[in-house]
Coordinates of C-alpha atoms and ligand atoms in Angstrom, one line a residue:
M1 CA 0.0 0.0 0.0
T2 CA 1.3 3.4 -0.8
P3 CA 0.6 6.6 1.2
H4 CA -2.5 8.2 0.1
A5 CA -1.8 11.0 -2.4
A6 CA -4.7 13.3 -3.4
A7 CA -5.0 13.4 -7.1
A8 CA -3.9 16.6 -8.9
R9 CA -2.5 18.0 -5.7
P10 CA 1.2 18.0 -4.7
A11 CA 2.0 15.4 -2.1
V12 CA 3.5 18.0 0.2
I13 CA 2.4 21.4 1.4
R14 CA 5.7 23.3 1.9
K15 CA 6.1 25.6 4.8
A16 CA 8.2 28.7 4.8
I17 CA 8.8 30.9 7.8
T18 CA 8.0 34.3 6.4
G19 CA 8.2 36.7 9.3
G20 CA 5.3 37.1 11.7
I21 CA 5.1 34.8 14.7
A22 CA 7.9 32.3 14.8
P23 CA 6.7 28.8 15.7
N24 CA 7.8 27.3 19.0
L25 CA 9.4 24.4 17.2
I26 CA 11.4 25.3 14.1
D27 CA 14.2 22.7 13.9
Y28 CA 12.5 19.4 14.6
A29 CA 15.7 17.3 14.5
A30 CA 17.6 19.7 16.8
T31 CA 14.7 20.0 19.3
R32 CA 14.2 16.3 19.4
A33 CA 17.9 15.7 20.0
S34 CA 18.1 18.1 22.9
F35 CA 14.8 17.3 24.4
S36 CA 14.3 15.4 27.7
W37 CA 11.3 14.9 29.8
E38 CA 13.3 16.0 32.8
S39 CA 14.0 19.4 31.2
A40 CA 10.3 19.6 30.2
R41 CA 9.4 19.0 33.8
A42 CA 11.8 21.7 34.9
Q43 CA 9.7 24.3 33.0
L44 CA 6.9 23.8 35.6
D45 CA 6.9 24.9 39.2
G46 CA 6.4 21.7 41.0
M47 CA 5.5 21.8 44.7
R48 CA 7.1 21.2 48.0
G49 CA 8.6 17.7 48.6
G50 CA 8.8 16.9 44.9
G51 CA 5.0 17.3 44.5
L52 CA 3.3 18.1 41.3
N53 CA -0.3 19.2 40.9
I54 CA -2.0 19.9 37.5
A55 CA -4.1 22.7 38.9
H56 CA -1.2 24.5 40.5
E57 CA 0.7 24.6 37.2
A58 CA -2.4 25.6 35.2
V59 CA -3.9 28.2 37.5
E60 CA -1.7 29.3 40.5
R61 CA 1.5 29.7 38.5
H62 CA -0.2 32.5 36.5
A63 CA -2.5 33.8 39.2
Q64 CA 0.6 34.6 41.3
G65 CA 2.6 35.9 38.4
V66 CA 2.5 38.6 35.6
R67 CA -0.4 37.0 33.8
R68 CA -2.8 37.3 36.8
N69 CA -5.1 39.8 35.0
Q70 CA -5.0 38.0 31.7
T71 CA -8.3 36.3 30.7
A72 CA -8.0 32.6 31.2
F73 CA -11.5 31.7 29.9
R74 CA -14.0 33.5 27.8
F75 CA -17.2 31.6 28.3
L76 CA -19.9 32.1 25.6
S77 CA -23.3 30.7 26.9
V78 CA -26.1 29.4 24.8
S79 CA -28.2 32.3 26.1
G80 CA -25.8 34.8 24.7
V81 CA -24.0 35.7 28.0
R82 CA -20.3 36.3 27.7
R83 CA -18.2 35.9 30.8
E84 CA -14.5 36.6 31.1
V85 CA -12.6 35.0 34.0
S86 CA -9.0 36.1 34.6
Y87 CA -6.3 33.8 36.1
A88 CA -6.6 35.6 39.4
E89 CA -10.4 35.1 39.5
L90 CA -10.0 31.5 38.4
S91 CA -7.7 31.0 41.3
Q92 CA -10.2 32.3 43.8
L93 CA -13.1 30.4 42.3
T94 CA -11.2 27.1 42.2
N95 CA -10.1 27.7 45.8
R96 CA -13.7 28.1 46.8
F97 CA -14.6 24.9 45.1
A98 CA -11.7 23.1 46.7
N99 CA -12.9 24.4 50.1
V100 CA -16.5 23.2 49.3
L101 CA -15.1 19.7 48.8
R102 CA -13.0 19.8 51.9
A103 CA -15.9 20.9 54.0
L104 CA -17.9 18.0 52.8
G105 CA -15.1 15.6 53.8
V106 CA -14.1 14.9 50.2
G107 CA -10.4 14.5 50.0
R108 CA -7.3 13.2 48.3
G109 CA -8.0 10.4 45.8
D110 CA -11.8 10.8 46.1
R111 CA -13.5 10.7 42.7
V112 CA -15.4 13.8 41.6
F113 CA -17.7 13.2 38.5
L114 CA -18.8 16.1 36.3
L115 CA -21.9 16.0 34.3
C116 CA -22.8 19.4 32.6
T117 CA -22.6 21.3 29.5
R118 CA -19.6 23.7 28.9
V119 CA -20.6 26.1 31.7
P120 CA -18.0 27.9 33.8
E121 CA -18.8 25.7 36.9
L122 CA -17.5 22.6 35.0
Y123 CA -14.1 24.2 34.5
I124 CA -14.0 25.6 38.1
A125 CA -15.0 22.2 39.6
A126 CA -12.4 20.3 37.5
L127 CA -9.6 22.5 38.6
G128 CA -10.8 23.0 42.1
A129 CA -11.1 19.2 42.6
L130 CA -7.5 18.8 41.3
K131 CA -6.3 21.4 43.8
N132 CA -8.0 19.4 46.5
G133 CA -6.1 16.3 45.4
S134 CA -9.3 14.6 44.3
V135 CA -9.7 12.7 41.0
V136 CA -11.7 14.2 38.2
S137 CA -13.9 12.2 35.9
P138 CA -15.8 14.1 33.3
L139 CA -19.0 12.7 31.6
F140 CA -20.7 13.8 28.5
S141 CA -23.8 15.8 29.5
A142 CA -25.7 14.0 26.8
F143 CA -25.2 10.6 28.4
G144 CA -28.3 8.8 29.4
P145 CA -28.9 7.4 33.0
E146 CA -27.4 4.0 32.3
P147 CA -24.0 5.2 31.0
I148 CA -23.8 7.6 33.9
A149 CA -24.5 5.0 36.5
T150 CA -22.0 2.5 34.9
R151 CA -19.2 5.0 34.9
V152 CA -19.9 6.4 38.4
N153 CA -20.0 2.9 39.8
L154 CA -16.8 1.8 37.9
G155 CA -15.0 4.9 39.1
E156 CA -16.5 4.7 42.7
G157 CA -17.7 8.3 42.4
A158 CA -18.0 10.1 45.7
V159 CA -19.3 13.4 44.3
L160 CA -21.3 14.4 41.2
V161 CA -21.5 17.9 40.0
T162 CA -24.4 18.6 37.7
T163 CA -27.3 20.9 37.1
A164 CA -30.8 20.6 38.5
S165 CA -32.3 19.9 35.2
L166 CA -29.8 17.2 34.3
Y167 CA -30.3 15.7 37.8
R168 CA -34.0 15.6 37.3
R169 CA -33.8 14.1 33.9
K170 CA -31.0 11.6 34.3
V171 CA -29.8 11.1 37.8
E172 CA -32.7 11.1 40.2
K173 CA -34.1 7.8 39.0
I174 CA -30.8 6.0 39.2
R175 CA -29.4 7.6 42.3
A176 CA -30.1 4.5 44.4
Q177 CA -28.0 2.4 42.0
M178 CA -24.9 4.5 42.8
P179 CA -24.1 3.5 46.4
T180 CA -20.7 5.2 46.5
L181 CA -22.1 8.6 45.6
K182 CA -22.1 10.7 48.8
Q183 CA -22.8 14.2 47.5
V184 CA -24.6 15.7 44.5
L185 CA -23.8 19.3 44.0
L186 CA -26.2 21.2 41.8
I187 CA -25.1 24.1 39.7
T188 CA -27.6 26.9 40.2
E189 CA -29.8 27.5 37.1
E190 CA -32.1 30.4 36.8
A191 CA -35.1 28.5 35.5
V192 CA -35.0 25.4 37.7
S193 CA -35.2 25.2 41.4
A194 CA -32.2 23.6 42.9
D195 CA -34.1 22.6 46.1
I196 CA -34.1 18.9 45.5
P197 CA -33.8 16.4 48.3
G198 CA -30.5 14.6 48.5
T199 CA -28.6 17.4 46.7
L200 CA -26.8 20.5 47.7
D201 CA -26.8 23.9 46.0
L202 CA -23.3 24.5 44.7
G203 CA -23.9 28.3 44.3
E204 CA -24.7 28.6 48.0
L205 CA -21.8 26.5 49.1
M206 CA -19.4 28.5 46.8
A207 CA -20.7 31.8 48.2
Q208 CA -20.0 30.6 51.8
A209 CA -16.6 29.1 51.1
S210 CA -13.3 30.9 51.5
E211 CA -11.4 32.0 48.5
T212 CA -8.0 31.0 49.8
F213 CA -6.9 27.4 49.7
E214 CA -3.5 25.8 49.8
T215 CA -3.3 23.4 46.8
V216 CA -2.6 19.9 47.9
A217 CA 1.0 18.8 47.0
T218 CA 0.1 15.7 45.2
A219 CA 2.8 13.3 44.1
P220 CA 3.5 13.1 40.4
D221 CA 2.1 9.5 40.4
D222 CA -1.1 10.3 42.2
M223 CA -4.2 9.7 40.2
A224 CA -5.6 12.9 38.8
L225 CA -8.0 12.1 36.0
L226 CA -10.2 9.2 35.1
H227 CA -11.1 9.3 31.4
F228 CA -13.4 6.9 29.7
T229 CA -12.5 6.0 26.1
S230 CA -14.8 6.9 23.3
G231 CA -16.3 3.4 23.0
T232 CA -15.7 3.3 19.2
T233 CA -14.6 -0.3 19.2
G234 CA -16.6 -1.6 22.2
R235 CA -17.4 -1.0 25.8
P236 CA -15.5 2.1 27.0
K237 CA -12.5 1.6 29.3
G238 CA -11.7 3.8 32.3
A239 CA -8.1 5.1 31.7
V240 CA -6.3 6.2 34.8
H241 CA -4.1 9.3 34.5
V242 CA -1.8 10.9 37.1
H243 CA -0.6 14.5 37.8
N244 CA 2.6 13.9 36.0
A245 CA 0.6 14.0 32.7
V246 CA 0.9 17.8 33.1
V247 CA 4.4 17.6 31.7
T248 CA 3.1 16.2 28.5
H249 CA 0.3 18.7 28.4
H250 CA 2.7 21.5 28.7
A251 CA 5.2 20.2 26.1
T252 CA 2.5 19.3 23.6
G253 CA 0.8 22.6 24.0
R254 CA 4.0 24.2 23.2
Y255 CA 5.1 22.1 20.3
A256 CA 2.1 20.5 18.7
L257 CA -0.4 23.3 19.3
D258 CA 2.3 26.0 19.1
L259 CA 0.6 28.0 22.0
Q260 CA 2.2 31.4 22.5
P261 CA 1.4 34.0 25.2
E262 CA -0.8 36.3 23.1
D263 CA -2.9 33.5 21.6
V264 CA -6.7 33.2 21.7
F265 CA -7.2 29.5 21.7
W266 CA -10.3 27.5 20.9
C267 CA -10.6 23.8 21.5
T268 CA -13.9 22.7 20.2
A269 CA -13.9 19.3 22.0
D270 CA -16.2 18.8 25.0
P271 CA -14.5 18.1 28.3
G272 CA -16.5 14.9 28.5
W273 CA -13.7 13.3 26.6
V274 CA -10.0 13.5 27.0
T275 CA -9.3 16.2 24.4
G276 CA -11.7 18.6 26.0
M277 CA -10.0 18.1 29.4
S278 CA -6.3 18.0 28.3
Y279 CA -6.5 20.6 25.6
G280 CA -9.8 22.4 26.3
I281 CA -8.8 23.1 30.0
I282 CA -5.3 22.1 31.0
A283 CA -2.8 22.8 28.2
P284 CA -4.0 26.4 27.3
L285 CA -3.9 27.4 31.0
L286 CA -0.4 26.0 31.4
H287 CA 0.6 28.4 28.7
G288 CA -1.2 31.3 30.2
V289 CA -3.3 31.9 27.1
T290 CA -7.0 32.9 26.7
S291 CA -9.3 30.1 25.8
V292 CA -12.7 30.5 24.2
V293 CA -15.4 28.1 25.5
D294 CA -18.6 27.9 23.6
E295 CA -21.5 26.2 25.3
G296 CA -23.4 25.7 22.0
E297 CA -23.6 22.8 19.7
F298 CA -22.0 22.7 16.3
D299 CA -23.4 25.1 13.8
A300 CA -21.2 26.2 10.8
A301 CA -22.2 29.8 10.6
H302 CA -22.0 30.2 14.4
W303 CA -18.5 28.6 14.4
Y304 CA -17.2 31.0 11.8
R305 CA -18.6 33.9 13.8
I306 CA -16.7 32.7 16.9
L307 CA -13.5 32.4 15.0
A308 CA -13.9 35.9 13.6
E309 CA -15.4 37.8 16.6
E310 CA -13.3 36.2 19.3
R311 CA -10.2 36.6 17.1
V312 CA -9.2 33.0 17.6
S313 CA -5.6 32.5 16.6
V314 CA -5.1 28.8 17.3
W315 CA -8.0 26.4 16.7
Y316 CA -8.1 22.8 17.7
T317 CA -10.9 20.7 16.3
A318 CA -11.8 17.3 14.9
P319 CA -12.2 15.7 11.5
T320 CA -15.9 15.2 11.9
A321 CA -16.3 19.0 12.5
I322 CA -14.2 19.8 9.5
R323 CA -16.2 17.5 7.3
M324 CA -19.4 19.2 8.5
L325 CA -17.9 22.6 7.7
M326 CA -16.9 21.3 4.3
K327 CA -20.5 20.1 3.8
A328 CA -21.7 23.6 4.7
G329 CA -19.7 24.9 1.8
A330 CA -16.6 27.0 1.1
E331 CA -18.6 30.1 0.5
L332 CA -19.8 30.3 4.1
A333 CA -16.2 29.7 5.2
R334 CA -14.9 32.6 3.1
A335 CA -17.7 34.9 4.2
Q336 CA -15.8 36.0 7.3
A337 CA -12.3 37.4 7.3
L338 CA -10.2 35.6 9.9
P339 CA -7.1 37.7 10.1
S340 CA -6.1 36.4 13.6
L341 CA -6.3 32.7 12.7
R342 CA -2.7 31.4 12.3
F343 CA -2.9 27.7 13.2
I344 CA -5.5 24.9 12.9
A345 CA -5.0 21.4 14.3
S346 CA -7.3 18.4 14.4
V347 CA -7.5 15.1 16.3
G348 CA -9.7 12.1 16.9
E349 CA -10.0 10.4 13.6
P350 CA -8.0 10.1 10.5
L351 CA -8.0 13.4 8.7
N352 CA -8.7 12.9 5.0
P353 CA -6.2 14.6 2.6
E354 CA -9.2 16.4 1.1
A355 CA -9.9 18.0 4.5
V356 CA -6.3 19.2 4.8
W357 CA -6.5 20.7 1.4
W358 CA -9.8 22.3 2.1
G359 CA -8.1 24.2 5.0
Q360 CA -5.4 25.4 2.6
D361 CA -8.1 26.5 0.1
V362 CA -10.5 28.3 2.4
F363 CA -8.3 29.5 5.3
G364 CA -5.0 29.7 3.5
M365 CA -3.4 27.1 5.8
P366 CA -3.6 23.3 6.0
I367 CA -5.3 21.6 8.9
H368 CA -2.6 20.0 11.0
D369 CA -3.5 16.4 11.9
N370 CA -2.3 14.9 15.2
W371 CA -2.7 11.5 16.7
W372 CA -3.2 10.3 20.2
Q373 CA -5.6 8.3 22.4
T374 CA -7.3 8.5 25.7
E375 CA -4.6 6.1 26.9
T376 CA -1.6 8.3 25.8
G377 CA -3.0 11.2 27.8
G378 CA -1.6 13.7 25.3
I379 CA -0.6 14.3 21.7
M380 CA 2.0 11.8 20.5
I381 CA 2.3 12.4 16.7
S382 CA 1.8 15.7 15.1
N383 CA 2.1 18.0 12.2
F384 CA 4.1 20.9 13.6
A385 CA 3.5 24.4 12.5
A386 CA 6.9 24.8 10.9
M387 CA 7.1 21.5 9.1
D388 CA 6.0 20.5 5.6
V389 CA 2.6 18.8 5.7
K390 CA 1.9 15.7 3.8
P391 CA -1.9 15.6 3.6
G392 CA -3.2 12.3 4.9
S393 CA -0.2 11.8 7.2
M394 CA -0.4 12.1 11.0
G395 CA 3.0 13.7 11.1
L396 CA 6.1 13.1 13.3
P397 CA 6.4 11.9 16.9
L398 CA 6.7 14.6 19.5
P399 CA 10.1 15.3 21.0
G400 CA 10.5 12.7 23.8
V401 CA 8.1 10.3 22.1
E402 CA 9.6 7.2 20.5
A403 CA 7.0 5.8 18.0
S404 CA 7.6 2.6 16.0
I405 CA 5.8 0.3 13.6
V406 CA 5.9 -3.2 15.0
R407 CA 4.7 -6.7 14.5
R408 CA 3.5 -8.7 17.5
D409 CA 3.8 -12.5 17.2
E410 CA 0.3 -13.8 18.1
K411 CA 1.7 -16.9 19.9
S412 CA 4.9 -15.8 21.7
G413 CA 3.8 -12.2 22.1
A414 CA 7.3 -11.1 20.9
V415 CA 7.5 -7.7 19.3
T416 CA 9.6 -7.0 16.2
V417 CA 10.2 -3.5 15.0
I418 CA 9.6 -2.9 11.3
D419 CA 12.2 -0.4 10.0
T420 CA 11.3 -0.7 6.3
P421 CA 9.4 2.4 5.1
G422 CA 5.9 1.8 3.7
V423 CA 5.4 -1.5 5.5
Q424 CA 2.3 -1.5 7.8
G425 CA 2.2 -2.8 11.3
E426 CA 0.9 -1.9 14.7
L427 CA 1.7 1.6 16.0
A428 CA 3.7 1.3 19.2
L429 CA 5.2 3.8 21.6
K430 CA 8.2 3.2 23.9
T431 CA 6.9 3.3 27.4
G432 CA 7.8 6.1 29.8
W433 CA 6.3 9.4 28.6
P434 CA 4.8 11.3 31.5
S435 CA 1.1 11.1 30.5
M436 CA 1.0 7.4 29.8
F437 CA -2.1 5.9 31.4
R438 CA -1.5 3.9 34.5
G439 CA -4.3 1.4 34.2
Y440 CA -7.7 0.5 32.9
L441 CA -9.7 0.8 36.1
H442 CA -10.5 -2.7 37.4
E443 CA -9.2 -4.3 34.2
E444 CA -5.7 -5.2 35.2
E445 CA -5.3 -8.0 32.7
R446 CA -6.5 -5.9 29.8
Y447 CA -4.0 -3.2 30.8
R448 CA -1.1 -5.7 31.0
K449 CA -1.9 -6.9 27.5
C450 CA -1.3 -3.5 26.0
F451 CA 2.4 -3.8 26.8
A452 CA 5.2 -5.9 25.3
G453 CA 8.9 -5.6 24.7
G454 CA 9.1 -2.1 26.3
F455 CA 6.3 -0.8 24.1
Y456 CA 2.8 0.3 24.6
L457 CA 0.8 -1.3 21.7
T458 CA -1.8 1.1 20.5
G459 CA -4.2 -1.2 18.6
D460 CA -3.9 1.1 15.5
L461 CA -2.2 0.1 12.3
A462 CA 0.0 2.6 10.6
M463 CA 3.2 2.8 8.5
R464 CA 6.1 5.2 8.3
D465 CA 7.5 6.7 5.1
A466 CA 11.2 7.3 4.3
D467 CA 11.0 10.8 5.9
G468 CA 9.7 9.4 9.2
Y469 CA 6.2 10.6 8.7
F470 CA 3.5 8.3 10.1
W471 CA 0.4 7.3 8.1
F472 CA -2.7 5.9 9.7
V473 CA -4.1 2.7 8.1
G474 CA -6.9 1.8 10.4
R475 CA -7.7 0.4 13.8
A476 CA -6.6 -3.2 14.0
D477 CA -10.3 -4.1 14.5
D478 CA -11.4 -2.3 11.3
V479 CA -8.8 -3.5 8.9
I480 CA -10.3 -5.5 6.0
K481 CA -8.7 -8.7 4.7
S482 CA -9.9 -9.2 1.2
A483 CA -8.4 -11.8 -1.2
G484 CA -5.0 -11.7 0.4
H485 CA -4.9 -7.9 0.7
L486 CA -5.0 -5.9 3.9
I487 CA -7.1 -2.9 3.3
G488 CA -7.3 0.1 5.7
P489 CA -10.7 1.7 5.7
F490 CA -9.1 5.2 5.8
E491 CA -7.6 4.9 2.4
V492 CA -10.9 3.9 0.8
E493 CA -12.9 6.5 2.7
S494 CA -10.4 9.2 1.7
A495 CA -10.7 8.2 -2.0
L496 CA -14.5 8.4 -1.8
M497 CA -14.3 11.8 -0.1
E498 CA -12.5 13.1 -3.2
H499 CA -15.7 12.8 -5.1
P500 CA -17.6 16.1 -5.0
A501 CA -20.9 14.4 -3.9
V502 CA -19.5 12.7 -0.9
A503 CA -19.7 14.3 2.6
E504 CA -18.6 11.3 4.6
A505 CA -17.8 7.7 4.1
G506 CA -17.5 4.7 6.5
V507 CA -16.0 1.5 5.2
I508 CA -16.3 -2.0 6.6
G509 CA -15.3 -5.6 5.6
K510 CA -18.3 -7.8 4.8
P511 CA -17.7 -11.5 5.0
D512 CA -17.5 -13.1 1.6
P513 CA -17.2 -16.8 0.8
V514 CA -14.6 -16.3 -1.9
A515 CA -12.6 -13.2 -0.9
G516 CA -12.8 -13.7 2.9
E517 CA -14.1 -10.1 3.1
V518 CA -15.2 -7.6 0.6
V519 CA -15.1 -3.8 1.0
K520 CA -18.5 -2.2 1.6
A521 CA -18.8 1.6 1.9
F522 CA -21.5 3.7 3.5
V523 CA -21.7 7.2 2.2
S524 CA -23.5 10.3 3.1
L525 CA -24.0 13.0 0.5
K526 CA -23.3 16.8 0.5
A527 CA -26.3 19.1 0.2
G528 CA -27.6 19.3 -3.3
Y529 CA -26.9 15.7 -4.2
V530 CA -29.5 12.9 -4.1
S531 CA -28.8 9.2 -4.0
S532 CA -29.5 7.3 -7.1
E533 CA -28.4 4.2 -8.9
A534 CA -26.5 6.3 -11.3
L535 CA -24.5 8.0 -8.5
R536 CA -23.8 4.7 -6.9
M537 CA -22.3 3.4 -10.1
E538 CA -20.4 6.6 -10.6
L539 CA -18.9 6.3 -7.0
L540 CA -18.0 2.7 -7.6
G541 CA -16.2 3.7 -10.8
H542 CA -14.5 6.7 -9.1
A543 CA -13.2 4.5 -6.3
R544 CA -12.0 1.8 -8.7
K545 CA -10.1 4.4 -10.7
K546 CA -8.4 5.8 -7.6
L547 CA -7.8 2.6 -5.7
G548 CA -7.7 -0.3 -8.2
A549 CA -10.2 -3.2 -8.3
A550 CA -8.6 -5.1 -5.4
V551 CA -9.1 -2.3 -2.8
A552 CA -12.1 -0.4 -4.1
P553 CA -15.5 -1.1 -2.5
K554 CA -17.7 -3.7 -4.2
E555 CA -20.8 -2.3 -2.6
I556 CA -21.9 1.2 -1.7
A557 CA -24.9 2.1 0.3
F558 CA -26.2 5.6 1.0
L559 CA -27.1 6.8 4.5
A560 CA -28.4 10.2 5.6
S561 CA -25.6 10.3 8.2
L562 CA -23.2 7.8 9.6
P563 CA -23.4 6.5 13.2
R564 CA -20.8 8.2 15.3
T565 CA -19.7 8.5 18.9
R566 CA -20.5 11.6 20.9
S567 CA -16.8 12.5 20.5
G568 CA -17.5 12.5 16.7
K569 CA -15.9 9.2 15.6
I570 CA -17.5 7.0 12.9
M571 CA -18.6 3.8 14.5
R572 CA -17.6 1.2 11.9
R573 CA -18.4 -1.6 14.2
L574 CA -22.0 -0.5 14.3
L575 CA -22.2 -0.2 10.5
K576 CA -20.9 -3.7 10.4
A577 CA -23.2 -5.1 13.1
R578 CA -26.2 -3.5 11.4
E579 CA -25.1 -4.8 8.0
L580 CA -24.7 -8.4 9.3
G581 CA -27.7 -8.3 11.7
L582 CA -25.4 -8.9 14.7
P583 CA -25.9 -7.5 18.2
E584 CA -25.1 -3.8 18.3
G585 CA -23.0 -4.0 21.5
D586 CA -22.3 -1.1 23.9
L587 CA -24.1 2.0 22.5
S588 CA -23.5 4.3 25.5
T589 CA -21.4 6.7 23.5
L590 CA -23.5 6.7 20.3
E591 CA -24.7 10.1 19.3
S592 CA -28.4 10.2 19.5
G593 CA -30.3 9.9 16.3
A594 CA -27.5 7.9 14.7
Ligands
LIG1 P1 -12.4 2.8 22.3 O1 -11.0 2.6 22.7 O2 -13.3 2.8 23.5 O3 -12.8 1.9 21.2 P2 -11.5 5.2 20.9 O4 -10.3 4.4 20.6 O5 -12.2 5.8 19.8 O6 -12.6 4.3 21.7 P3 -10.2 7.5 22.0 O7 -9.1 7.2 22.9 O8 -11.0 8.7 22.2 O9 -11.2 6.3 22.0 O10 -9.6 7.5 20.5 C1 -8.3 7.1 20.1 C2 -8.4 6.5 18.8 O11 -8.9 7.5 17.8 C3 -7.0 6.1 18.2 O12 -6.6 4.9 18.7 C4 -7.3 6.2 16.7 O13 -7.9 5.0 16.3 C5 -8.2 7.3 16.6 N1 -7.5 8.5 16.2 C6 -7.2 9.6 17.0 N2 -6.5 10.5 16.3 C7 -6.3 10.1 15.1 C8 -5.7 10.5 13.9 N3 -5.1 11.7 13.9 N4 -5.7 9.7 12.8 C9 -6.3 8.5 12.9 N5 -6.9 8.0 13.9 C10 -6.9 8.8 15.0
LIG2 MG1 -9.2 3.1 21.8

């Protein structure tokens, strides 16, 4: 298989540093050679006795320094309210929350679950709980009662922070099923009375609490965050993260997102999953920048307005959002001038070359793909601001990250590194980076199985080219074995995306008596296109021309939209289960209506 090259487009987007803001990482090889995690750690404060606490580094370091009056968060509510919170205020508010927990007897290591939309209290509670040495576990506010109870029980939640309306709708009826839950703190809402038995009014408690608090000097290996994976391939796992992850958050904020002091940063991910916590809360604060937080749901025109009006300079989003923006059309994208925007990055799914080029066409800059997982706790592979971008490639490993393509022997478990460029295998990372997960909660055996030969094995298939760039092939679970070929769904989906009618594509292997599996594609269309037999034939022909008969789909079906997780990932396992009439498995993270 060769790396995916978009037709009629050069394979590389060359970067030149032409004045303006110089990126944080200019000479990749030199930075990599001189980098060590110890020196990265030394850029942070640390605490007495060798302690390290994420919230101290994110909030206190700036609240007590020259950036104290800088806006930390600019919250945009769905009702149109705009609230700016400086680093100094954030310090006081998070101190109050930490005092609220302490007064309730919630301490170090106790689990605090968060269930709310992107309101200020979510951010305050997350950071305040970390100050208190408690463990934070965010949940998507759109989760139904069962997924909430499952996660709170798995994580032995002691506290739940939510709103009165979410409590009434989702938690009240399952409260008795969560025996570890001692306290429910309700965020005050104007329209809904918070006077509900068995809950406390967070607004009142905050008002009574002191605004001074001494951050707990947690140890670097103390548990800080419990993140549930997206559930794309099966039942979500609870990944355990420690305070030491802050070293990765800082280094990746600097190199992969190129955060600089004057930036206005917008991470569109919800804190209900790892990107929204690590890069929607922690990393921008570590760099003392201003973050925009929009409570609203995706809407193309609204998003462009935010980029323009808030003067966003660094924007971190996801392939699914970019595909939706593409679907809404280039004209809408070009309608707003975005003079402040200087860097766009994306994570979560493979970023089709077409999407990278779309960025170049409409914003005058490519979208910079980066790769990581809940388990890695931070960005591991990235297209850096100063480096040439090869659309379709995930980029190069972060300084300090050793990534390899390996083959694991099924029987012996032995791991062999594949050095030959262009040969696909499992993506593996040398263990030891600071934000590596420290366990799947209550799944010791499963955790152990992720490691072999000094590597963490990611479960993703990839390859490396002669320049060291990594190319995503597919999740090991999704790779299709057809007539002796190994076919990555990403390559097929990207080829389909190059057709003007296609908004999104999801590809699966369908069992076949002759070929083992055949490629089947599910396609949703852009506005203005209607499904028809003629279009189906045209797409089949288009794919065959791009990919060759062995790799091209044999079947194409049209869907209004593809099933995806709440974090925006196409659920190929569900496409497959539905196609084959098999049980649909864990659907707790499925976006509603999909
Ligand atoms: P689960 O593990 O529960 O099935 P998940 O793997 O989707 O869910 P996450 O940890 O949120 O949960 O996602 C990480 C996965 O997302 C990666 O293993 C990879 O398959 C995919 N991914 C993330 N970024 C990229 C990227 N830039 N290119 C390709 N795939 C990516
Ligand atoms: Mg995973």
